[in-house]
């Protein structure tokens, strides 16, 4: 039986659950996607690309893997969208309660319903920064509220949701959208201050959910529903770095990589993006500094009108 691989092939000493500050949860789920299939293969392609990536980050002059990155067992629940969301919710919350910086890699965007729910139950006054080509605000789609088209509907009702890069939506989604907190791609291209405006709308605690179709398909074609007019590499990094510097990013997920055998560059962009985000999170923090995720044991989460499963031990 082969030994369990570490994230990015890092040495075992940096990949232990007990000592790692970072948890990476793969969620290879693609149960509700409606066009390009294959997001369930995204986590494996991402991990393979990560093994071929330099672990020294030039910009931050750091090797963030030394903070410790534990690769969790994948969330393999596929019996229904609802069961998958509940499984993601439970494992995410369990790791948050272990005082870890929890990250996830999907899978399609429906996985984020579970991750956002867990973070909202654990952190006061949570903002969800949603970076995506699509609004994902439908209440239900194709008979379930746990569809990729509904990824941030719940967040729109019980968190401070700020949406960035939106350039495709259904008219019905306008009824759930806060346009004061929505940054459409066609406006962003002419607004040099959009990053500052986004930051101003965020509370201190921020969870980032990033759909890779937010990027322009010219730099990331391997995603389920590519939309023209997306974000580019350096503007995205500059924005994310500012968020990490000015806010307490409590966790993040990256979703919707649909690997294509003819295009490894998308897999590698996703791998590099994940590592960059970790580098920004731990920039300026010594390896032997203790990580405190500010998880609030007394906080019961978002809107009390919404009933969540209670996974307290």
PDB file of N, CA, C and O in Angstrom, residues 222-271:
ATOM      1  N   UNK A 222      -9.511  26.107 -18.550  1.00  0.00           N
ATOM      2  CA  UNK A 222     -10.013  24.821 -18.063  1.00  0.00           C
ATOM      3  C   UNK A 222     -10.945  24.998 -16.870  1.00  0.00           C
ATOM      4  O   UNK A 222     -10.593  24.751 -15.708  1.00  0.00           O
ATOM      5  N   UNK A 223     -12.155  25.439 -17.173  1.00  0.00           N
ATOM      6  CA  UNK A 223     -13.191  25.577 -16.150  1.00  0.00           C
ATOM      7  C   UNK A 223     -14.528  25.267 -16.799  1.00  0.00           C
ATOM      8  O   UNK A 223     -14.649  25.293 -18.028  1.00  0.00           O
ATOM      9  N   UNK A 224     -15.527  24.957 -15.991  1.00  0.00           N
ATOM     10  CA  UNK A 224     -16.784  24.428 -16.523  1.00  0.00           C
ATOM     11  C   UNK A 224     -17.554  25.398 -17.391  1.00  0.00           C
ATOM     12  O   UNK A 224     -18.134  25.009 -18.406  1.00  0.00           O
ATOM     13  N   UNK A 225     -17.596  26.673 -17.019  1.00  0.00           N
ATOM     14  CA  UNK A 225     -18.349  27.669 -17.784  1.00  0.00           C
ATOM     15  C   UNK A 225     -17.500  28.924 -17.968  1.00  0.00           C
ATOM     16  O   UNK A 225     -17.696  29.927 -17.297  1.00  0.00           O
ATOM     17  N   UNK A 226     -16.525  28.884 -18.881  1.00  0.00           N
ATOM     18  CA  UNK A 226     -15.654  30.037 -19.110  1.00  0.00           C
ATOM     19  C   UNK A 226     -16.427  31.210 -19.701  1.00  0.00           C
ATOM     20  O   UNK A 226     -17.253  31.028 -20.593  1.00  0.00           O
ATOM     21  N   UNK A 227     -16.174  32.396 -19.163  1.00  0.00           N
ATOM     22  CA  UNK A 227     -16.841  33.613 -19.631  1.00  0.00           C
ATOM     23  C   UNK A 227     -15.785  34.626 -20.072  1.00  0.00           C
ATOM     24  O   UNK A 227     -14.824  34.862 -19.344  1.00  0.00           O
ATOM     25  N   UNK A 228     -15.953  35.253 -21.224  1.00  0.00           N
ATOM     26  CA  UNK A 228     -14.997  36.284 -21.636  1.00  0.00           C
ATOM     27  C   UNK A 228     -15.047  37.491 -20.700  1.00  0.00           C
ATOM     28  O   UNK A 228     -16.039  37.713 -20.010  1.00  0.00           O
ATOM     29  N   UNK A 229     -13.946  38.245 -20.692  1.00  0.00           N
ATOM     30  CA  UNK A 229     -13.943  39.500 -19.942  1.00  0.00           C
ATOM     31  C   UNK A 229     -13.565  39.371 -18.487  1.00  0.00           C
ATOM     32  O   UNK A 229     -13.998  40.163 -17.654  1.00  0.00           O
ATOM     33  N   UNK A 230     -12.722  38.387 -18.154  1.00  0.00           N
ATOM     34  CA  UNK A 230     -12.412  38.111 -16.752  1.00  0.00           C
ATOM     35  C   UNK A 230     -11.166  38.797 -16.237  1.00  0.00           C
ATOM     36  O   UNK A 230     -10.527  39.610 -16.916  1.00  0.00           O
ATOM     37  N   UNK A 231     -10.814  38.437 -15.021  1.00  0.00           N
ATOM     38  CA  UNK A 231      -9.657  39.007 -14.327  1.00  0.00           C
ATOM     39  C   UNK A 231      -8.347  38.440 -14.874  1.00  0.00           C
ATOM     40  O   UNK A 231      -8.320  37.324 -15.410  1.00  0.00           O
ATOM     41  N   UNK A 232      -7.284  39.204 -14.696  1.00  0.00           N
ATOM     42  CA  UNK A 232      -5.959  38.753 -15.085  1.00  0.00           C
ATOM     43  C   UNK A 232      -5.099  38.512 -13.850  1.00  0.00           C
ATOM     44  O   UNK A 232      -5.484  38.844 -12.722  1.00  0.00           O
ATOM     45  N   UNK A 233      -3.932  37.930 -14.050  1.00  0.00           N
ATOM     46  CA  UNK A 233      -3.118  37.398 -12.959  1.00  0.00           C
ATOM     47  C   UNK A 233      -2.678  38.470 -11.968  1.00  0.00           C
ATOM     48  O   UNK A 233      -2.969  38.387 -10.777  1.00  0.00           O
ATOM     49  N   UNK A 234      -1.972  39.477 -12.437  1.00  0.00           N
ATOM     50  CA  UNK A 234      -1.365  40.419 -11.498  1.00  0.00           C
ATOM     51  C   UNK A 234      -2.390  41.322 -10.815  1.00  0.00           C
ATOM     52  O   UNK A 234      -2.233  41.667  -9.642  1.00  0.00           O
ATOM     53  N   UNK A 235      -3.453  41.698 -11.513  1.00  0.00           N
ATOM     54  CA  UNK A 235      -4.475  42.515 -10.844  1.00  0.00           C
ATOM     55  C   UNK A 235      -5.160  41.712  -9.739  1.00  0.00           C
ATOM     56  O   UNK A 235      -5.503  42.241  -8.675  1.00  0.00           O
ATOM     57  N   UNK A 236      -5.335  40.412  -9.980  1.00  0.00           N
ATOM     58  CA  UNK A 236      -5.959  39.551  -8.973  1.00  0.00           C
ATOM     59  C   UNK A 236      -5.052  39.389  -7.759  1.00  0.00           C
ATOM     60  O   UNK A 236      -5.502  39.490  -6.609  1.00  0.00           O
ATOM     61  N   UNK A 237      -3.762  39.154  -8.007  1.00  0.00           N
ATOM     62  CA  UNK A 237      -2.825  39.015  -6.895  1.00  0.00           C
ATOM     63  C   UNK A 237      -2.719  40.298  -6.083  1.00  0.00           C
ATOM     64  O   UNK A 237      -2.698  40.259  -4.840  1.00  0.00           O
ATOM     65  N   UNK A 238      -2.670  41.433  -6.760  1.00  0.00           N
ATOM     66  CA  UNK A 238      -2.583  42.709  -6.053  1.00  0.00           C
ATOM     67  C   UNK A 238      -3.794  42.916  -5.149  1.00  0.00           C
ATOM     68  O   UNK A 238      -3.679  43.346  -3.997  1.00  0.00           O
ATOM     69  N   UNK A 239      -4.966  42.572  -5.680  1.00  0.00           N
ATOM     70  CA  UNK A 239      -6.207  42.686  -4.906  1.00  0.00           C
ATOM     71  C   UNK A 239      -6.188  41.739  -3.709  1.00  0.00           C
ATOM     72  O   UNK A 239      -6.455  42.144  -2.569  1.00  0.00           O
ATOM     73  N   UNK A 240      -5.861  40.471  -3.939  1.00  0.00           N
ATOM     74  CA  UNK A 240      -5.852  39.493  -2.849  1.00  0.00           C
ATOM     75  C   UNK A 240      -4.840  39.865  -1.774  1.00  0.00           C
ATOM     76  O   UNK A 240      -5.120  39.756  -0.574  1.00  0.00           O
ATOM     77  N   UNK A 241      -3.682  40.320  -2.188  1.00  0.00           N
ATOM     78  CA  UNK A 241      -2.667  40.722  -1.210  1.00  0.00           C
ATOM     79  C   UNK A 241      -3.194  41.841  -0.316  1.00  0.00           C
ATOM     80  O   UNK A 241      -2.991  41.833   0.906  1.00  0.00           O
ATOM     81  N   UNK A 242      -3.915  42.780  -0.908  1.00  0.00           N
ATOM     82  CA  UNK A 242      -4.482  43.893  -0.144  1.00  0.00           C
ATOM     83  C   UNK A 242      -5.519  43.383   0.862  1.00  0.00           C
ATOM     84  O   UNK A 242      -5.559  43.829   2.018  1.00  0.00           O
ATOM     85  N   UNK A 243      -6.337  42.436   0.437  1.00  0.00           N
ATOM     86  CA  UNK A 243      -7.337  41.857   1.343  1.00  0.00           C
ATOM     87  C   UNK A 243      -6.650  41.176   2.526  1.00  0.00           C
ATOM     88  O   UNK A 243      -7.014  41.385   3.688  1.00  0.00           O
ATOM     89  N   UNK A 244      -5.632  40.360   2.241  1.00  0.00           N
ATOM     90  CA  UNK A 244      -4.929  39.652   3.305  1.00  0.00           C
ATOM     91  C   UNK A 244      -4.208  40.612   4.248  1.00  0.00           C
ATOM     92  O   UNK A 244      -4.110  40.359   5.452  1.00  0.00           O
ATOM     93  N   UNK A 245      -3.705  41.712   3.711  1.00  0.00           N
ATOM     94  CA  UNK A 245      -2.985  42.677   4.545  1.00  0.00           C
ATOM     95  C   UNK A 245      -3.919  43.476   5.453  1.00  0.00           C
ATOM     96  O   UNK A 245      -3.580  43.787   6.596  1.00  0.00           O
ATOM     97  N   UNK A 246      -5.115  43.813   4.932  1.00  0.00           N
ATOM     98  CA  UNK A 246      -5.991  44.735   5.647  1.00  0.00           C
ATOM     99  C   UNK A 246      -7.110  44.054   6.440  1.00  0.00           C
ATOM    100  O   UNK A 246      -7.739  44.691   7.282  1.00  0.00           O
ATOM    101  N   UNK A 247      -7.349  42.776   6.176  1.00  0.00           N
ATOM    102  CA  UNK A 247      -8.427  42.050   6.847  1.00  0.00           C
ATOM    103  C   UNK A 247      -7.898  40.765   7.464  1.00  0.00           C
ATOM    104  O   UNK A 247      -6.810  40.300   7.129  1.00  0.00           O
ATOM    105  N   UNK A 248      -8.689  40.179   8.349  1.00  0.00           N
ATOM    106  CA  UNK A 248      -8.370  38.869   8.906  1.00  0.00           C
ATOM    107  C   UNK A 248      -9.048  37.803   8.039  1.00  0.00           C
ATOM    108  O   UNK A 248     -10.220  37.483   8.255  1.00  0.00           O
ATOM    109  N   UNK A 249      -8.321  37.305   7.060  1.00  0.00           N
ATOM    110  CA  UNK A 249      -8.879  36.240   6.224  1.00  0.00           C
ATOM    111  C   UNK A 249      -8.854  34.953   7.043  1.00  0.00           C
ATOM    112  O   UNK A 249      -7.794  34.485   7.465  1.00  0.00           O
ATOM    113  N   UNK A 250     -10.038  34.403   7.313  1.00  0.00           N
ATOM    114  CA  UNK A 250     -10.149  33.262   8.229  1.00  0.00           C
ATOM    115  C   UNK A 250     -10.069  31.919   7.511  1.00  0.00           C
ATOM    116  O   UNK A 250      -9.905  30.873   8.142  1.00  0.00           O
ATOM    117  N   UNK A 251     -10.164  31.940   6.180  1.00  0.00           N
ATOM    118  CA  UNK A 251     -10.082  30.724   5.386  1.00  0.00           C
ATOM    119  C   UNK A 251     -10.481  31.037   3.957  1.00  0.00           C
ATOM    120  O   UNK A 251     -10.921  32.148   3.645  1.00  0.00           O
ATOM    121  N   UNK A 252     -10.314  30.055   3.068  1.00  0.00           N
ATOM    122  CA  UNK A 252     -10.755  30.264   1.684  1.00  0.00           C
ATOM    123  C   UNK A 252     -10.973  28.934   0.985  1.00  0.00           C
ATOM    124  O   UNK A 252     -10.474  27.894   1.430  1.00  0.00           O
ATOM    125  N   UNK A 253     -11.747  28.988  -0.092  1.00  0.00           N
ATOM    126  CA  UNK A 253     -11.830  27.843  -0.990  1.00  0.00           C
ATOM    127  C   UNK A 253     -11.630  28.302  -2.435  1.00  0.00           C
ATOM    128  O   UNK A 253     -11.841  29.469  -2.774  1.00  0.00           O
ATOM    129  N   UNK A 254     -11.148  27.376  -3.248  1.00  0.00           N
ATOM    130  CA  UNK A 254     -10.956  27.590  -4.682  1.00  0.00           C
ATOM    131  C   UNK A 254     -11.691  26.456  -5.390  1.00  0.00           C
ATOM    132  O   UNK A 254     -11.540  25.285  -5.020  1.00  0.00           O
ATOM    133  N   UNK A 255     -12.488  26.800  -6.402  1.00  0.00           N
ATOM    134  CA  UNK A 255     -13.364  25.795  -7.023  1.00  0.00           C
ATOM    135  C   UNK A 255     -13.362  25.920  -8.558  1.00  0.00           C
ATOM    136  O   UNK A 255     -12.885  26.906  -9.112  1.00  0.00           O
ATOM    137  N   UNK A 256     -13.935  24.877  -9.178  1.00  0.00           N
ATOM    138  CA  UNK A 256     -14.276  24.867 -10.606  1.00  0.00           C
ATOM    139  C   UNK A 256     -13.084  24.749 -11.553  1.00  0.00           C
ATOM    140  O   UNK A 256     -13.117  25.269 -12.672  1.00  0.00           O
ATOM    141  N   UNK A 257     -12.037  24.047 -11.124  1.00  0.00           N
ATOM    142  CA  UNK A 257     -11.008  23.644 -12.089  1.00  0.00           C
ATOM    143  C   UNK A 257     -11.486  22.378 -12.785  1.00  0.00           C
ATOM    144  O   UNK A 257     -11.765  21.375 -12.134  1.00  0.00           O
ATOM    145  N   UNK A 258     -11.617  22.443 -14.107  1.00  0.00           N
ATOM    146  CA  UNK A 258     -11.994  21.265 -14.903  1.00  0.00           C
ATOM    147  C   UNK A 258     -10.814  20.913 -15.788  1.00  0.00           C
ATOM    148  O   UNK A 258     -10.672  21.453 -16.900  1.00  0.00           O
ATOM    149  N   UNK A 259      -9.929  20.043 -15.332  1.00  0.00           N
ATOM    150  CA  UNK A 259      -8.680  19.814 -16.057  1.00  0.00           C
ATOM    151  C   UNK A 259      -8.887  19.276 -17.456  1.00  0.00           C
ATOM    152  O   UNK A 259      -9.833  18.533 -17.730  1.00  0.00           O
ATOM    153  N   UNK A 260      -7.983  19.683 -18.313  1.00  0.00           N
ATOM    154  CA  UNK A 260      -8.006  19.310 -19.726  1.00  0.00           C
ATOM    155  C   UNK A 260      -6.611  18.790 -20.057  1.00  0.00           C
ATOM    156  O   UNK A 260      -5.613  19.468 -19.792  1.00  0.00           O
ATOM    157  N   UNK A 261      -6.533  17.600 -20.618  1.00  0.00           N
ATOM    158  CA  UNK A 261      -5.224  16.983 -20.870  1.00  0.00           C
ATOM    159  C   UNK A 261      -4.353  17.825 -21.794  1.00  0.00           C
ATOM    160  O   UNK A 261      -3.129  17.701 -21.774  1.00  0.00           O
ATOM    161  N   UNK A 262      -4.959  18.686 -22.600  1.00  0.00           N
ATOM    162  CA  UNK A 262      -4.195  19.521 -23.528  1.00  0.00           C
ATOM    163  C   UNK A 262      -3.763  20.856 -22.918  1.00  0.00           C
ATOM    164  O   UNK A 262      -3.113  21.659 -23.595  1.00  0.00           O
ATOM    165  N   UNK A 263      -4.162  21.114 -21.675  1.00  0.00           N
ATOM    166  CA  UNK A 263      -3.869  22.419 -21.074  1.00  0.00           C
ATOM    167  C   UNK A 263      -3.481  22.244 -19.613  1.00  0.00           C
ATOM    168  O   UNK A 263      -4.335  22.194 -18.742  1.00  0.00           O
ATOM    169  N   UNK A 264      -2.186  22.142 -19.356  1.00  0.00           N
ATOM    170  CA  UNK A 264      -1.711  22.041 -17.974  1.00  0.00           C
ATOM    171  C   UNK A 264      -1.574  23.414 -17.327  1.00  0.00           C
ATOM    172  O   UNK A 264      -1.426  23.517 -16.109  1.00  0.00           O
ATOM    173  N   UNK A 265      -1.612  24.487 -18.120  1.00  0.00           N
ATOM    174  CA  UNK A 265      -1.370  25.821 -17.560  1.00  0.00           C
ATOM    175  C   UNK A 265      -2.466  26.218 -16.563  1.00  0.00           C
ATOM    176  O   UNK A 265      -2.188  26.894 -15.577  1.00  0.00           O
ATOM    177  N   UNK A 266      -3.702  25.792 -16.803  1.00  0.00           N
ATOM    178  CA  UNK A 266      -4.789  26.113 -15.871  1.00  0.00           C
ATOM    179  C   UNK A 266      -4.566  25.436 -14.519  1.00  0.00           C
ATOM    180  O   UNK A 266      -4.764  26.042 -13.462  1.00  0.00           O
ATOM    181  N   UNK A 267      -4.140  24.159 -14.561  1.00  0.00           N
ATOM    182  CA  UNK A 267      -3.864  23.434 -13.326  1.00  0.00           C
ATOM    183  C   UNK A 267      -2.767  24.152 -12.545  1.00  0.00           C
ATOM    184  O   UNK A 267      -2.840  24.296 -11.318  1.00  0.00           O
ATOM    185  N   UNK A 268      -1.755  24.602 -13.279  1.00  0.00           N
ATOM    186  CA  UNK A 268      -0.621  25.240 -12.628  1.00  0.00           C
ATOM    187  C   UNK A 268      -0.994  26.611 -12.080  1.00  0.00           C
ATOM    188  O   UNK A 268      -0.540  27.001 -10.994  1.00  0.00           O
ATOM    189  N   UNK A 269      -1.844  27.346 -12.807  1.00  0.00           N
ATOM    190  CA  UNK A 269      -2.313  28.636 -12.288  1.00  0.00           C
ATOM    191  C   UNK A 269      -3.053  28.425 -10.973  1.00  0.00           C
ATOM    192  O   UNK A 269      -2.832  29.158  -9.996  1.00  0.00           O
ATOM    193  N   UNK A 270      -3.907  27.419 -10.915  1.00  0.00           N
ATOM    194  CA  UNK A 270      -4.657  27.132  -9.685  1.00  0.00           C
ATOM    195  C   UNK A 270      -3.704  26.784  -8.542  1.00  0.00           C
ATOM    196  O   UNK A 270      -3.882  27.235  -7.404  1.00  0.00           O
ATOM    197  N   UNK A 271      -2.687  25.980  -8.845  1.00  0.00           N
ATOM    198  CA  UNK A 271      -1.710  25.593  -7.830  1.00  0.00           C
ATOM    199  C   UNK A 271      -0.951  26.808  -7.313  1.00  0.00           C
ATOM    200  O   UNK A 271      -0.764  26.988  -6.105  1.00  0.00           O
TER     201      UNK A 271
END
